[in-house]
Amino acid sequence: MDSLAELDDRVAGCAACPRLVAWREEVGRTKRAAFRDWTYWARPVPGFGPSDAPLAIIGLAPAAHGGNRTGRMFTGDRSGDVLYQALYDVGLANRPTAVSRDDGLELHGVRITSPVHCAPPENKPTPGERDTCRPWLVQELKLLRPTLRAVLVLGAFGWQAALPAFAEAGWAVPRPRTVFGHGTRVPLDGIDLFGCFHVSQRNTFTGKLTPDMLREVLRTAGEAAGLAVK
Ligand code: SF4
């Protein structure tokens, strides 16, 4: 694959996980009442952001009525509300909200992706689904590698999925592998790898992850990537 645009097209057409294909399409048919006028995307959600991004953010998987509805990462759900507000606050996005694929949102030097591209039931992909989806992340990391300087991983699931993907993409991953933690920073073969609690409602509603904490990690990761943050 020569380009991220080509990769994104191919991801969006993937049907390798029968359980997730069935779920994403069923959610698209049954919908949530508040979104009954929407035509759900109901397909794999590709990464979002420029192909020459020096900073990548890796989450978990699209939300059933968020990315699976709108077709863009973290767009149209509470987790995305928190993430995009923080990206805007530190100068890495041109607007603080994300509601649809044509809302004009642009990221500055940031590419957002996930180790699993289809919405899973209860936000829980199986280890087998994670492994089946890994080649897409490996390809994305390879294509980003020339410009990539830092990676921020949201949550332990993403961390566990990202480290083997880095190894498969050609990075030298230190052993034993560093355990995930909020604020963890690991030098990884020319890039800086950061851990951050996931922006899930469970973490943000309980105060486990506050907007201040998220902004701080984004600033640090942005600076490590050579981006202008505020
Ligand atoms: S989760 Fe990944 S591998 Fe599985 S169907 Fe979706 S895009 Fe394909």
Coordinates of N, CA and C and ligand atoms in Angstrom, one line a residue:
M1 N 0.8 -1.2 0.0 CA 0.0 0.0 0.0 C 0.9 1.2 0.0
D2 N 0.6 2.2 -0.9 CA 1.5 3.3 -1.1 C 1.1 4.5 -0.2
S3 N -0.2 4.6 0.1 CA -0.6 5.9 0.8 C -1.6 5.6 1.9
L4 N -1.7 6.5 2.8 CA -2.7 6.4 3.9 C -4.1 6.4 3.3
A5 N -4.3 7.2 2.3 CA -5.7 7.3 1.7 C -6.1 6.0 1.1
E6 N -5.2 5.2 0.5 CA -5.5 3.9 0.0 C -5.7 3.0 1.1
L7 N -4.9 3.1 2.2 CA -5.1 2.2 3.3 C -6.5 2.5 4.0
D8 N -6.9 3.7 4.1 CA -8.2 4.1 4.7 C -9.3 3.5 3.9
D9 N -9.2 3.5 2.6 CA -10.2 2.9 1.7 C -10.4 1.4 1.9
R10 N -9.2 0.8 2.1 CA -9.2 -0.7 2.2 C -9.7 -1.1 3.6
V11 N -9.3 -0.3 4.6 CA -9.9 -0.6 6.0 C -11.4 -0.5 6.0
A12 N -11.9 0.5 5.3 CA -13.4 0.8 5.4 C -14.1 -0.3 4.7
G13 N -13.5 -1.2 3.9 CA -14.1 -2.3 3.2 C -13.9 -3.6 3.8
C14 N -13.2 -3.6 5.0 CA -12.8 -4.9 5.6 C -14.0 -5.6 6.3
A15 N -14.1 -6.9 6.2 CA -15.1 -7.7 6.8 C -14.6 -9.0 7.4
A16 N -13.4 -8.9 8.0 CA -12.7 -10.1 8.4 C -13.2 -10.6 9.7
C17 N -14.0 -9.9 10.5 CA -14.4 -10.3 11.8 C -15.9 -10.5 11.8
P18 N -16.4 -11.8 11.7 CA -17.9 -12.0 11.5 C -18.7 -11.3 12.6
R19 N -18.3 -11.5 13.9 CA -19.1 -11.0 15.0 C -19.2 -9.4 14.9
L20 N -18.1 -8.8 14.5 CA -18.1 -7.3 14.5 C -18.9 -6.8 13.3
V21 N -18.8 -7.5 12.2 CA -19.5 -7.1 11.0 C -21.0 -7.2 11.3
A22 N -21.5 -8.3 12.0 CA -22.9 -8.4 12.3 C -23.3 -7.3 13.3
W23 N -22.5 -7.0 14.2 CA -22.8 -6.0 15.3 C -22.9 -4.6 14.7
R24 N -21.9 -4.2 13.9 CA -21.9 -2.9 13.4 C -23.1 -2.6 12.4
E25 N -23.4 -3.7 11.7 CA -24.6 -3.5 10.8 C -25.9 -3.5 11.5
E26 N -26.0 -4.4 12.6 CA -27.2 -4.4 13.3 C -27.5 -3.0 14.0
V27 N -26.4 -2.5 14.6 CA -26.5 -1.2 15.2 C -27.0 -0.1 14.2
G28 N -26.4 -0.2 13.0 CA -26.8 0.7 11.9 C -28.2 0.6 11.5
R29 N -28.8 -0.6 11.7 CA -30.2 -0.8 11.3 C -31.1 -0.4 12.4
T30 N -30.8 -0.8 13.6 CA -31.7 -0.5 14.8 C -31.6 0.9 15.3
K31 N -30.4 1.5 15.2 CA -30.1 2.9 15.6 C -30.5 3.2 17.1
R32 N -30.1 4.3 17.5 CA -30.6 4.9 18.8 C -31.6 5.9 18.4
A33 N -32.6 6.0 19.3 CA -33.8 6.9 18.9 C -33.3 8.3 18.5
A34 N -32.4 8.9 19.3 CA -31.9 10.2 19.0 C -31.3 10.4 17.6
F35 N -30.9 9.3 17.0 CA -30.2 9.4 15.7 C -31.0 8.6 14.7
R36 N -32.3 8.5 14.8 CA -33.1 7.7 13.9 C -33.1 8.3 12.5
D37 N -32.8 9.6 12.3 CA -32.7 10.2 11.0 C -31.3 10.0 10.3
W38 N -30.4 9.5 11.0 CA -29.1 9.3 10.5 C -29.0 8.0 9.6
T39 N -28.2 8.0 8.6 CA -27.8 6.8 7.9 C -26.5 6.4 8.5
Y40 N -26.5 5.4 9.3 CA -25.2 5.0 10.0 C -24.2 4.6 9.0
W41 N -22.9 4.9 9.4 CA -21.8 4.4 8.6 C -21.7 2.9 8.5
A42 N -21.8 2.3 9.7 CA -21.9 0.8 9.9 C -20.8 0.0 9.2
R43 N -19.6 0.6 9.1 CA -18.5 -0.1 8.5 C -17.3 0.2 9.4
P44 N -16.1 -0.4 9.0 CA -14.9 -0.1 9.8 C -14.6 1.4 9.7
V45 N -14.1 2.0 10.8 CA -13.8 3.4 10.8 C -12.3 3.6 10.6
P46 N -11.9 4.2 9.5 CA -10.4 4.4 9.3 C -9.8 5.5 10.2
G47 N -8.5 5.6 10.2 CA -7.8 6.6 11.0 C -8.2 8.0 10.4
F48 N -7.9 9.0 11.2 CA -8.3 10.4 10.8 C -7.1 11.3 11.1
G49 N -6.8 12.2 10.2 CA -5.7 13.1 10.4 C -4.7 13.1 9.3
P50 N -3.8 14.0 9.2 CA -2.9 14.1 8.1 C -1.9 13.0 8.0
S51 N -1.5 12.7 6.7 CA -0.6 11.5 6.5 C 0.8 11.8 6.9
D52 N 1.2 13.1 7.2 CA 2.5 13.4 7.6 C 2.5 13.8 9.1
A53 N 1.6 13.2 9.8 CA 1.5 13.6 11.2 C 2.7 13.2 12.1
P54 N 3.3 14.1 12.9 CA 4.4 13.6 13.8 C 3.9 13.0 15.1
L55 N 2.6 13.2 15.3 CA 2.0 12.6 16.6 C 0.8 11.7 16.2
A56 N 0.8 10.5 16.7 CA -0.3 9.6 16.5 C -1.0 9.4 17.9
I57 N -2.3 9.3 17.9 CA -3.1 8.9 19.1 C -3.8 7.6 18.8
I58 N -3.6 6.7 19.6 CA -4.2 5.3 19.4 C -5.2 5.0 20.5
G59 N -6.5 4.8 20.1 CA -7.5 4.5 21.1 C -7.8 3.1 21.3
L60 N -9.1 2.7 21.3 CA -9.5 1.3 21.4 C -10.3 0.8 20.2
A61 N -11.5 1.3 20.1 CA -12.3 0.9 18.9 C -13.5 2.0 18.8
P62 N -14.1 2.1 17.7 CA -15.2 3.0 17.5 C -16.4 2.7 18.4
A63 N -17.1 3.7 18.8 CA -18.3 3.6 19.6 C -19.5 3.2 18.7
A64 N -20.4 2.4 19.2 CA -21.5 2.0 18.3 C -22.3 3.1 17.7
H65 N -22.6 4.2 18.5 CA -23.4 5.3 18.0 C -22.6 6.5 17.8
G66 N -21.2 6.4 17.9 CA -20.3 7.5 17.7 C -19.7 7.3 16.3
G67 N -18.4 6.7 16.3 CA -17.7 6.5 15.0 C -18.5 5.6 14.1
N68 N -19.2 4.6 14.7 CA -19.9 3.7 13.8 C -21.1 4.3 13.1
R69 N -21.5 5.5 13.7 CA -22.6 6.2 13.1 C -22.1 7.3 12.1
T70 N -21.0 8.0 12.5 CA -20.6 9.1 11.7 C -19.5 8.7 10.7
G71 N -18.7 7.6 11.0 CA -17.7 7.2 10.1 C -16.4 7.9 10.3
R72 N -16.2 8.6 11.4 CA -14.9 9.2 11.8 C -14.6 9.0 13.2
M73 N -13.3 8.8 13.5 CA -12.8 8.5 14.8 C -13.3 9.4 15.9
F74 N -13.9 8.9 17.0 CA -14.3 9.7 18.1 C -15.3 10.8 17.8
T75 N -16.0 10.6 16.7 CA -16.9 11.7 16.2 C -18.3 11.4 16.6
G76 N -19.0 12.2 17.4 CA -20.4 12.0 17.7 C -20.6 11.3 19.0
D77 N -19.6 11.2 19.9 CA -19.8 10.6 21.2 C -19.1 11.4 22.3
R78 N -19.4 11.0 23.5 CA -18.9 11.7 24.7 C -17.4 11.6 24.8
S79 N -16.9 10.5 24.4 CA -15.4 10.4 24.5 C -14.7 11.4 23.6
G80 N -15.3 11.5 22.4 CA -14.8 12.4 21.4 C -14.9 13.9 21.9
D81 N -16.1 14.1 22.5 CA -16.3 15.5 23.0 C -15.1 15.9 23.9
V82 N -14.7 15.0 24.8 CA -13.6 15.3 25.7 C -12.3 15.4 25.0
L83 N -12.0 14.5 24.0 CA -10.7 14.4 23.3 C -10.6 15.6 22.4
Y84 N -11.6 16.0 21.6 CA -11.4 17.1 20.7 C -11.4 18.4 21.4
Q85 N -12.1 18.5 22.5 CA -12.0 19.8 23.2 C -10.6 20.0 23.7
A86 N -10.0 18.9 24.2 CA -8.6 19.1 24.8 C -7.6 19.3 23.6
L87 N -7.8 18.7 22.5 CA -6.9 18.9 21.3 C -7.0 20.4 20.9
Y88 N -8.2 20.9 20.9 CA -8.4 22.3 20.5 C -7.8 23.2 21.6
D89 N -8.0 22.9 22.8 CA -7.4 23.7 23.9 C -5.9 23.9 23.8
V90 N -5.2 22.8 23.4 CA -3.8 22.9 23.3 C -3.3 23.2 21.9
G91 N -4.2 23.5 21.0 CA -3.8 24.0 19.7 C -3.6 23.0 18.6
L92 N -4.1 21.8 18.8 CA -3.8 20.7 17.9 C -5.1 20.4 17.0
A93 N -6.2 21.2 17.2 CA -7.3 21.0 16.3 C -7.9 22.4 16.1
N94 N -8.6 22.5 14.9 CA -9.1 23.9 14.6 C -10.5 24.2 15.2
R95 N -11.1 23.2 15.8 CA -12.4 23.4 16.5 C -12.6 22.4 17.6
P96 N -13.4 22.8 18.6 CA -13.4 21.9 19.8 C -14.5 20.8 19.7
T97 N -15.2 20.7 18.7 CA -16.3 19.7 18.6 C -16.2 18.9 17.3
A98 N -16.7 17.7 17.4 CA -16.7 16.8 16.3 C -18.1 16.1 16.2
V99 N -18.8 16.4 15.1 CA -20.2 15.9 15.1 C -20.5 15.1 13.8
S100 N -19.7 15.4 12.7 CA -19.9 14.6 11.5 C -18.7 14.7 10.6
R101 N -18.6 13.9 9.6 CA -17.4 13.8 8.7 C -17.3 15.1 7.9
D102 N -18.3 15.9 7.8 CA -18.2 17.2 7.0 C -18.3 18.4 7.9
D103 N -17.9 18.3 9.2 CA -18.1 19.5 10.1 C -16.9 20.4 10.0
G104 N -15.9 20.2 9.2 CA -14.8 21.1 9.0 C -13.6 20.9 10.0
L105 N -13.7 19.9 10.8 CA -12.7 19.6 11.8 C -11.4 19.2 11.1
E106 N -10.3 19.9 11.5 CA -8.9 19.6 11.0 C -8.0 19.4 12.2
L107 N -7.1 18.4 12.1 CA -6.1 18.2 13.2 C -4.8 18.7 12.7
H108 N -4.1 19.3 13.6 CA -2.8 19.9 13.2 C -1.6 19.0 13.6
G109 N -1.2 18.2 12.7 CA 0.0 17.3 13.0 C -0.4 16.1 13.8
V110 N -1.7 15.7 13.8 CA -2.1 14.6 14.7 C -2.9 13.6 13.8
R111 N -2.6 12.4 14.0 CA -3.4 11.3 13.3 C -4.0 10.4 14.4
I112 N -5.3 10.3 14.4 CA -6.0 9.4 15.4 C -6.4 8.1 14.8
T113 N -6.1 7.0 15.5 CA -6.5 5.7 14.9 C -6.8 4.8 16.1
S114 N -7.0 3.5 15.8 CA -7.3 2.6 16.8 C -6.9 1.2 16.4
P115 N -6.6 0.3 17.4 CA -6.2 -1.0 17.1 C -7.3 -1.9 16.5
V116 N -8.6 -1.5 16.8 CA -9.7 -2.3 16.3 C -10.6 -1.2 15.6
H117 N -10.9 -1.5 14.3 CA -11.6 -0.4 13.5 C -13.1 -0.6 13.4
C118 N -13.7 -1.6 14.0 CA -15.1 -1.8 14.1 C -15.7 -1.7 15.5
A119 N -16.8 -1.2 15.6 CA -17.5 -1.1 17.0 C -17.8 -2.5 17.5
P120 N -17.3 -2.8 18.7 CA -17.6 -4.1 19.3 C -18.7 -4.0 20.3
P121 N -19.5 -5.1 20.5 CA -20.5 -5.1 21.5 C -19.8 -4.8 22.9
E122 N -20.5 -3.9 23.7 CA -20.0 -3.5 25.0 C -18.6 -2.9 25.0
N123 N -18.2 -2.4 23.8 CA -16.9 -1.8 23.7 C -15.8 -2.8 24.0
K124 N -16.0 -4.1 23.8 CA -15.0 -5.1 24.2 C -14.7 -6.0 23.0
P125 N -13.7 -5.7 22.2 CA -13.3 -6.6 21.2 C -12.6 -7.8 21.9
T126 N -12.6 -8.9 21.2 CA -12.0 -10.1 21.8 C -10.5 -10.0 21.4
P127 N -9.6 -10.8 22.1 CA -8.2 -10.8 21.7 C -8.0 -11.2 20.2
G128 N -8.9 -12.2 19.8 CA -8.8 -12.6 18.4 C -9.1 -11.5 17.4
E129 N -10.1 -10.7 17.8 CA -10.5 -9.6 16.9 C -9.4 -8.5 16.9
R130 N -8.8 -8.3 18.0 CA -7.6 -7.4 18.1 C -6.5 -7.9 17.2
D131 N -6.2 -9.1 17.3 CA -5.1 -9.7 16.5 C -5.4 -9.7 15.0
T132 N -6.7 -9.9 14.7 CA -7.1 -9.9 13.3 C -7.0 -8.5 12.7
C133 N -7.2 -7.5 13.5 CA -7.2 -6.1 13.0 C -5.8 -5.5 13.0
R134 N -4.8 -6.2 13.7 CA -3.5 -5.6 13.9 C -2.8 -5.2 12.5
P135 N -2.9 -6.0 11.5 CA -2.2 -5.7 10.3 C -2.5 -4.3 9.7
W136 N -3.8 -3.8 10.0 CA -4.1 -2.5 9.5 C -3.3 -1.4 10.3
L137 N -3.2 -1.6 11.6 CA -2.4 -0.7 12.4 C -0.9 -0.7 12.0
V138 N -0.4 -1.9 11.8 CA 1.0 -2.1 11.4 C 1.2 -1.3 10.1
Q139 N 0.3 -1.5 9.1 CA 0.5 -0.7 7.8 C 0.4 0.8 8.1
E140 N -0.5 1.2 8.9 CA -0.6 2.6 9.2 C 0.7 3.2 9.9
L141 N 1.2 2.4 10.8 CA 2.4 2.9 11.5 C 3.6 2.9 10.5
K142 N 3.7 2.0 9.6 CA 4.7 2.0 8.6 C 4.6 3.2 7.7
L143 N 3.4 3.6 7.3 CA 3.2 4.7 6.4 C 3.5 6.0 7.1
L144 N 3.2 6.0 8.4 CA 3.5 7.3 9.2 C 4.9 7.4 9.7
R145 N 5.6 6.3 9.6 CA 7.0 6.3 10.2 C 7.9 7.4 9.8
P146 N 7.9 7.8 8.5 CA 8.9 8.9 8.2 C 8.7 10.2 8.9
T147 N 7.5 10.5 9.4 CA 7.3 11.7 10.1 C 7.0 11.6 11.6
L148 N 6.7 10.3 12.0 CA 6.2 10.1 13.4 C 7.3 10.3 14.4
R149 N 7.0 11.2 15.4 CA 8.0 11.5 16.5 C 7.4 11.0 17.9
A150 N 6.1 10.9 18.0 CA 5.5 10.6 19.3 C 4.2 9.9 19.1
V151 N 3.9 9.0 20.0 CA 2.6 8.3 20.0 C 2.0 8.3 21.4
L152 N 0.7 8.7 21.4 CA 0.0 8.7 22.7 C -1.1 7.6 22.6
V153 N -1.0 6.7 23.6 CA -1.9 5.6 23.6 C -3.0 5.8 24.7
L154 N -4.2 5.7 24.4 CA -5.3 5.9 25.3 C -5.8 4.5 25.9
G155 N -5.4 4.2 27.1 CA -5.9 3.1 27.8 C -5.0 1.8 27.6
A156 N -5.2 0.9 28.5 CA -4.4 -0.3 28.6 C -4.6 -1.2 27.4
F157 N -5.8 -1.3 26.9 CA -6.1 -2.2 25.7 C -5.3 -1.7 24.5
G158 N -5.3 -0.4 24.3 CA -4.6 0.2 23.1 C -3.1 -0.1 23.3
W159 N -2.6 0.0 24.5 CA -1.2 -0.2 24.8 C -0.8 -1.6 24.5
Q160 N -1.6 -2.5 24.9 CA -1.3 -3.9 24.7 C -1.3 -4.3 23.2
A161 N -2.2 -3.6 22.5 CA -2.3 -3.8 21.1 C -1.2 -3.1 20.3
A162 N -0.8 -1.9 20.8 CA 0.1 -1.1 20.0 C 1.6 -1.6 20.0
L163 N 2.0 -2.2 21.2 CA 3.4 -2.6 21.3 C 3.7 -3.7 20.3
P164 N 2.9 -4.7 20.2 CA 3.3 -5.7 19.1 C 3.1 -5.1 17.7
A165 N 2.3 -4.2 17.5 CA 2.1 -3.5 16.2 C 3.4 -2.8 15.9
F166 N 3.9 -2.1 16.8 CA 5.2 -1.4 16.6 C 6.3 -2.4 16.2
A167 N 6.4 -3.5 17.0 CA 7.4 -4.5 16.7 C 7.2 -5.0 15.2
E168 N 6.0 -5.3 14.8 CA 5.8 -5.8 13.5 C 6.1 -4.7 12.4
A169 N 5.9 -3.5 12.8 CA 6.2 -2.4 11.9 C 7.6 -2.0 11.8
G170 N 8.5 -2.7 12.6 CA 9.9 -2.5 12.4 C 10.6 -1.7 13.5
W171 N 9.9 -1.2 14.5 CA 10.5 -0.6 15.6 C 11.1 -1.6 16.6
A172 N 12.2 -1.2 17.2 CA 12.8 -2.1 18.2 C 12.1 -1.8 19.5
V173 N 11.3 -2.7 20.0 CA 10.5 -2.6 21.2 C 11.2 -3.2 22.4
P174 N 11.6 -2.4 23.4 CA 12.4 -2.9 24.5 C 11.6 -4.1 25.3
R175 N 12.4 -5.0 25.8 CA 11.8 -6.1 26.6 C 12.5 -6.1 27.9
P176 N 11.8 -6.3 29.0 CA 10.3 -6.6 29.0 C 9.6 -5.3 28.7
R177 N 8.4 -5.6 28.1 CA 7.6 -4.4 27.7 C 7.1 -3.6 28.9
T178 N 7.1 -2.3 28.7 CA 6.7 -1.4 29.8 C 5.2 -1.5 30.1
V179 N 4.9 -1.6 31.3 CA 3.5 -1.7 31.7 C 2.8 -0.3 31.5
F180 N 1.5 -0.4 31.1 CA 0.7 0.8 30.8 C 0.5 1.6 32.1
G181 N 0.6 2.9 32.0 CA 0.2 3.8 33.1 C -0.1 5.2 32.6
H182 N -0.9 5.9 33.3 CA -1.2 7.3 32.9 C 0.1 8.1 33.1
G183 N 0.6 8.8 32.1 CA 1.8 9.6 32.2 C 3.1 8.8 31.9
T184 N 2.9 7.5 31.7 CA 4.1 6.7 31.3 C 4.7 7.3 30.0
R185 N 6.0 7.4 30.0 CA 6.8 7.8 28.8 C 7.9 6.9 28.5
V186 N 7.9 6.3 27.3 CA 8.9 5.3 27.0 C 9.6 5.7 25.7
P187 N 11.0 5.8 25.7 CA 11.6 6.0 24.4 C 11.6 4.7 23.6
L188 N 11.2 4.8 22.3 CA 11.0 3.6 21.6 C 11.6 3.8 20.2
D189 N 12.9 3.5 20.1 CA 13.5 3.4 18.8 C 13.2 4.7 17.9
G190 N 13.5 5.8 18.5 CA 13.4 7.1 17.7 C 12.1 7.8 17.9
I191 N 11.1 7.3 18.7 CA 9.9 8.0 19.0 C 9.7 8.0 20.5
D192 N 8.9 8.8 21.0 CA 8.5 8.8 22.4 C 7.0 8.2 22.5
L193 N 6.9 7.2 23.3 CA 5.6 6.6 23.5 C 5.0 7.0 24.8
F194 N 3.7 7.5 24.8 CA 3.1 8.0 26.0 C 1.8 7.2 26.3
G195 N 1.6 7.0 27.6 CA 0.3 6.4 28.1 C -0.6 7.4 28.7
C196 N -1.9 7.3 28.4 CA -2.9 8.2 29.0 C -4.1 7.4 29.3
F197 N -4.8 7.6 30.4 CA -6.1 6.9 30.6 C -7.0 7.2 29.4
H198 N -7.8 6.2 29.1 CA -8.7 6.4 28.0 C -9.8 7.5 28.3
V199 N -10.2 8.1 27.2 CA -11.2 9.2 27.4 C -12.7 8.7 27.5
S200 N -12.8 7.5 28.0 CA -14.1 6.8 28.1 C -15.0 7.6 29.2
Q201 N -16.3 7.5 29.0 CA -17.1 8.1 30.0 C -16.9 7.6 31.4
R202 N -16.5 6.3 31.5 CA -16.3 5.8 32.9 C -15.1 6.5 33.5
N203 N -14.1 6.9 32.8 CA -13.0 7.6 33.3 C -13.2 9.1 33.5
T204 N -13.9 9.7 32.6 CA -14.1 11.2 32.6 C -15.2 11.5 33.6
F205 N -16.3 10.7 33.7 CA -17.4 11.0 34.6 C -16.9 10.8 36.1
T206 N -16.0 9.9 36.3 CA -15.6 9.6 37.7 C -14.4 10.5 38.1
G207 N -13.9 11.3 37.2 CA -12.7 12.1 37.5 C -11.4 11.4 37.5
K208 N -11.4 10.1 37.1 CA -10.1 9.4 36.9 C -9.2 10.1 35.9
L209 N -9.9 10.6 34.8 CA -9.2 11.4 33.8 C -9.9 12.8 33.8
T210 N -9.2 13.9 34.2 CA -9.8 15.2 34.1 C -9.3 15.9 32.9
P211 N -10.0 17.0 32.5 CA -9.5 17.7 31.3 C -8.1 18.3 31.5
D212 N -7.8 18.7 32.7 CA -6.4 19.1 33.0 C -5.4 18.0 32.7
M213 N -5.7 16.8 33.2 CA -4.8 15.7 33.0 C -4.6 15.4 31.5
L214 N -5.7 15.4 30.8 CA -5.6 15.1 29.4 C -4.8 16.2 28.6
R215 N -5.1 17.4 28.9 CA -4.3 18.5 28.3 C -2.8 18.4 28.5
E216 N -2.5 18.1 29.8 CA -1.1 18.0 30.2 C -0.4 16.9 29.3
V217 N -1.0 15.8 29.2 CA -0.4 14.7 28.5 C -0.3 15.1 27.0
L218 N -1.3 15.7 26.5 CA -1.3 16.1 25.1 C -0.2 17.1 24.8
R219 N -0.1 18.1 25.7 CA 1.0 19.1 25.6 C 2.4 18.4 25.5
T220 N 2.6 17.5 26.5 CA 3.9 16.8 26.6 C 4.2 16.0 25.3
A221 N 3.2 15.3 24.9 CA 3.3 14.5 23.7 C 3.5 15.3 22.4
G222 N 2.8 16.4 22.4 CA 2.9 17.4 21.3 C 4.3 18.0 21.2
E223 N 4.8 18.4 22.3 CA 6.1 18.9 22.4 C 7.2 17.9 21.9
A224 N 7.0 16.7 22.4 CA 7.9 15.6 22.0 C 7.9 15.4 20.5
A225 N 6.7 15.6 19.9 CA 6.6 15.5 18.4 C 7.0 16.7 17.7
G226 N 7.4 17.7 18.4 CA 7.9 19.0 17.7 C 6.8 19.9 17.3
L227 N 5.6 19.7 17.8 CA 4.4 20.5 17.4 C 4.3 21.7 18.3
A228 N 3.7 22.8 17.8 CA 3.5 24.0 18.6 C 2.2 23.8 19.4
V229 N 2.4 23.7 20.7 CA 1.2 23.5 21.6 C 1.1 24.7 22.5
K230 N -0.1 24.9 23.1 CA -0.2 26.0 24.0 C -0.9 25.5 25.3
Ligands
SF4_1 S1 -12.2 -5.1 13.4 FE1 -10.6 -4.7 11.9 S2 -10.1 -6.7 11.0 FE2 -12.1 -6.9 12.0 S3 -13.6 -6.5 10.4 FE3 -13.2 -4.6 11.5 S4 -11.6 -3.6 10.2 FE4 -11.6 -5.8 9.7

